[in-house]
Structure formats: structure tokens, C-alpha cells
Coordinates of C-alpha atoms in Angstrom, one line a residue:
S14 CA -0.2 0.2 -0.1
G15 CA 3.0 1.9 0.2
V16 CA 6.0 3.3 -1.6
G17 CA 9.1 4.3 -1.1
Y18 CA 11.7 7.0 -2.7
L19 CA 14.7 8.7 -1.6
A20 CA 14.5 12.5 -0.8
Q21 CA 16.6 15.1 0.7
D22 CA 16.2 16.8 3.8
N23 CA 17.2 19.8 3.0
E24 CA 16.9 21.1 6.9
I25 CA 19.9 19.4 7.9
H26 CA 21.4 18.3 4.8
R27 CA 20.8 14.3 4.7
Q28 CA 19.2 11.8 2.8
V29 CA 16.1 10.4 3.8
A30 CA 13.4 7.6 2.4
L31 CA 9.9 9.0 1.8
K32 CA 6.9 6.8 2.7
L33 CA 3.7 7.8 0.7
I34 CA 0.5 6.0 0.2
Q35 CA 0.5 4.4 -3.7
K36 CA -2.0 6.6 -5.4
K37 CA -4.3 4.1 -6.0
F38 CA -4.9 3.5 -2.3
E39 CA -5.1 7.3 -1.2
T40 CA -8.6 7.8 -0.7
D41 CA -9.2 4.3 0.9
P42 CA -10.0 4.8 4.8
R43 CA -8.8 1.1 5.5
I44 CA -5.5 1.3 3.6
R45 CA -4.8 4.9 5.2
A46 CA -5.5 3.8 8.6
K47 CA -2.9 1.1 8.1
F48 CA -0.5 3.1 6.6
V49 CA -0.7 5.6 9.6
S50 CA -0.2 2.7 11.7
E51 CA 3.2 1.7 10.4
A52 CA 4.4 5.0 10.7
E53 CA 3.3 4.5 14.6
I54 CA 4.3 1.2 15.4
T55 CA 7.7 2.1 13.9
G56 CA 8.1 5.5 15.7
F57 CA 7.2 3.4 18.9
L58 CA 9.5 0.6 18.3
E59 CA 12.7 2.8 18.8
H60 CA 15.8 0.3 18.7
P61 CA 18.9 0.2 16.9
G62 CA 18.0 -2.6 14.9
I63 CA 14.7 -1.3 13.5
V64 CA 14.7 1.6 11.0
P65 CA 13.6 4.6 12.7
T66 CA 10.7 7.3 12.0
Y67 CA 11.7 10.7 11.9
S68 CA 8.7 12.7 11.0
F69 CA 4.8 11.9 10.1
G70 CA 3.0 14.4 8.3
L71 CA -0.1 15.0 5.8
D72 CA 0.4 16.8 2.4
E73 CA -1.7 19.7 1.1
K74 CA -4.5 17.3 0.0
G75 CA -4.3 15.5 3.7
I76 CA -2.6 12.7 2.2
P77 CA -0.3 10.7 4.9
F78 CA 3.4 10.6 4.6
Y79 CA 6.3 9.3 6.8
V80 CA 10.1 10.1 6.7
T81 CA 12.9 7.4 8.0
R82 CA 16.2 7.1 7.6
F83 CA 17.8 6.3 4.3
I84 CA 19.8 2.5 4.7
N85 CA 22.1 2.7 2.1
G86 CA 23.3 -1.2 2.2
P87 CA 21.9 -4.0 0.6
S88 CA 19.5 -6.4 1.9
F89 CA 19.9 -9.8 4.1
R90 CA 18.4 -11.6 0.8
D91 CA 21.4 -9.9 -1.2
E92 CA 23.7 -11.2 1.1
I93 CA 22.3 -14.4 1.2
V94 CA 22.6 -14.5 -2.7
K95 CA 25.9 -13.3 -2.8
F96 CA 27.1 -16.2 -0.2
F97 CA 25.5 -18.5 -2.3
N98 CA 27.1 -17.4 -6.0
A99 CA 30.4 -17.7 -4.2
E100 CA 30.3 -21.6 -4.4
G101 CA 32.4 -23.2 -6.1
P102 CA 35.1 -25.3 -6.2
H103 CA 38.1 -22.9 -5.8
R104 CA 36.5 -21.2 -3.3
D105 CA 38.8 -20.7 0.2
P106 CA 36.7 -22.6 3.1
S107 CA 37.8 -20.3 5.8
E108 CA 36.5 -17.4 3.7
R109 CA 33.3 -19.3 3.3
A110 CA 33.0 -20.2 7.2
L111 CA 33.7 -16.4 8.0
A112 CA 31.3 -15.3 5.4
Q113 CA 29.0 -18.0 6.4
R114 CA 30.0 -17.0 10.2
N115 CA 28.9 -13.2 9.7
L116 CA 25.5 -14.0 7.7
L117 CA 24.9 -16.4 11.5
R118 CA 25.6 -13.2 13.4
R119 CA 23.3 -10.9 11.5
F120 CA 20.7 -13.8 11.5
I121 CA 21.1 -13.7 15.6
D122 CA 20.9 -10.2 15.4
I123 CA 17.7 -9.5 13.4
C124 CA 16.1 -12.4 16.2
N125 CA 17.6 -9.9 18.8
V126 CA 15.3 -7.3 17.4
I127 CA 12.1 -9.2 16.8
Q128 CA 12.5 -10.4 20.2
F129 CA 12.3 -7.0 21.3
S130 CA 9.4 -5.9 19.1
H131 CA 7.8 -8.7 20.6
D132 CA 8.7 -7.9 24.1
R133 CA 6.5 -4.8 23.1
M134 CA 3.7 -6.6 22.2
Y135 CA 4.4 -6.3 18.2
M136 CA 4.7 -8.4 15.4
H137 CA 6.0 -7.8 12.5
R138 CA 4.2 -10.7 10.1
D139 CA 6.6 -9.8 7.4
I140 CA 10.1 -10.6 7.9
K141 CA 11.7 -12.1 5.2
P142 CA 15.5 -11.3 3.8
G143 CA 14.3 -8.4 2.1
N144 CA 13.3 -6.9 4.5
I145 CA 16.5 -6.9 6.5
L146 CA 18.4 -4.0 5.4
L147 CA 22.4 -3.8 6.4
A148 CA 23.6 -0.4 7.1
R149 CA 27.0 0.8 6.3
E150 CA 27.9 0.7 9.9
G151 CA 27.2 -3.3 9.7
C152 CA 24.2 -3.6 11.8
V153 CA 20.8 -4.6 10.7
K154 CA 17.8 -3.0 10.4
L155 CA 14.2 -4.5 10.7
A156 CA 12.3 -2.4 7.7
D157 CA 8.7 -2.5 6.7
L158 CA 6.3 -3.0 9.7
G159 CA 2.9 -2.4 7.4
L160 CA 1.8 -5.7 8.7
A161 CA 2.5 -5.2 12.1
M162 CA 0.1 -5.5 14.9
T163 CA -0.1 -5.9 18.5
T164 CA 0.0 -9.4 19.9
D165 CA -3.1 -8.5 21.8
T166 CA -4.7 -8.1 18.2
W167 CA -3.4 -11.0 17.1
S168 CA -4.8 -13.3 20.0
S169 CA -8.3 -11.6 19.4
N170 CA -8.6 -12.3 15.9
S171 CA -8.8 -16.3 15.9
S172 CA -9.9 -16.2 12.2
L173 CA -6.7 -14.0 11.2
N174 CA -4.7 -16.6 13.6
S175 CA -6.2 -19.6 11.5
S176 CA -6.0 -18.6 8.1
V177 CA -2.1 -17.4 8.6
L178 CA -0.9 -20.6 10.6
A179 CA -2.8 -22.6 7.9
G180 CA -1.5 -20.9 4.8

């Protein structure tokens, strides 16, 4: 329902990510509410491993948007693909072991971020390697909380529970 853009914050001269609702959903109250919820949840879950929300607002037409940190790095998916693309008979076993340890360390880091989120009663519900970004300083950043919900909502919605678990 949202689309991200690279933008320039002219006040403090940095690149940021600007997230907008897709044009086709601008007037859909349900999608707008989910979009606002995503911004609020992302802002609430302040953690070094979650892409931070910098600001939220409405444009001149009253359409919500929010601004987050721009992560200029690959996704965890990119790193997994890179690891397996390097396989071959000439791959140095010690280089492979080091690369594998680095992937596992990042996996453990993201597990800790997920635990932080769960401790605050939120479930991401769309965790996949493409939604885990690797910042230049080497830390993981969980992104795209568009499907996140409180564990209270999750447990009280038995039909949602059944469909997701059966799915």
C-alpha cells in the first residue's frame, strides 16, 4: 500500500526515505489507517535494529506520509544470494566459514530485534530477508512494518490466526 522514495532533508542536509501511500489507495480509509499505524508502530519501536521514523505528516491534500532513515546498504537477501553465488570448487574454505559466520551473526542480531518487538507486544508478520537491511556500519535494520500488529490484536482475531497458521 506504500511506496518509498529517496529524498533530501534540506534542513539538516541528509538523504532520507520518504514513504507515501500509493495513488490508487489514497482515498481508501482502511489503507490509510494501516499506513498511519505502520508509521506509529515504527516510531514506537525505537531500537538500533529497526529503521527509525524521523517524522510524520500530511501533504497539501491531506494524504499521510512519513520519513525514515535511508539505509544505503544491501538487504539480508542480497547477502544470502552473494554467499551462495560464491560457492564453487575454488572457494577458500576459511573465507566461506567467515562469510557463513557473518550471516549467522546477522541472523542472531535480527532475532534479537524481533524479540525486542515481541517484548513490546508487536508482531512484524512480514519478516523475510528482503525486509532486513544491512546498514553501512554493519548493523541490521528491520524494515517494512506495514503488516505489524499488537499481539493482543493477533490473539483476539482467531480467524486471522487460523488463516495465517494454515497458510
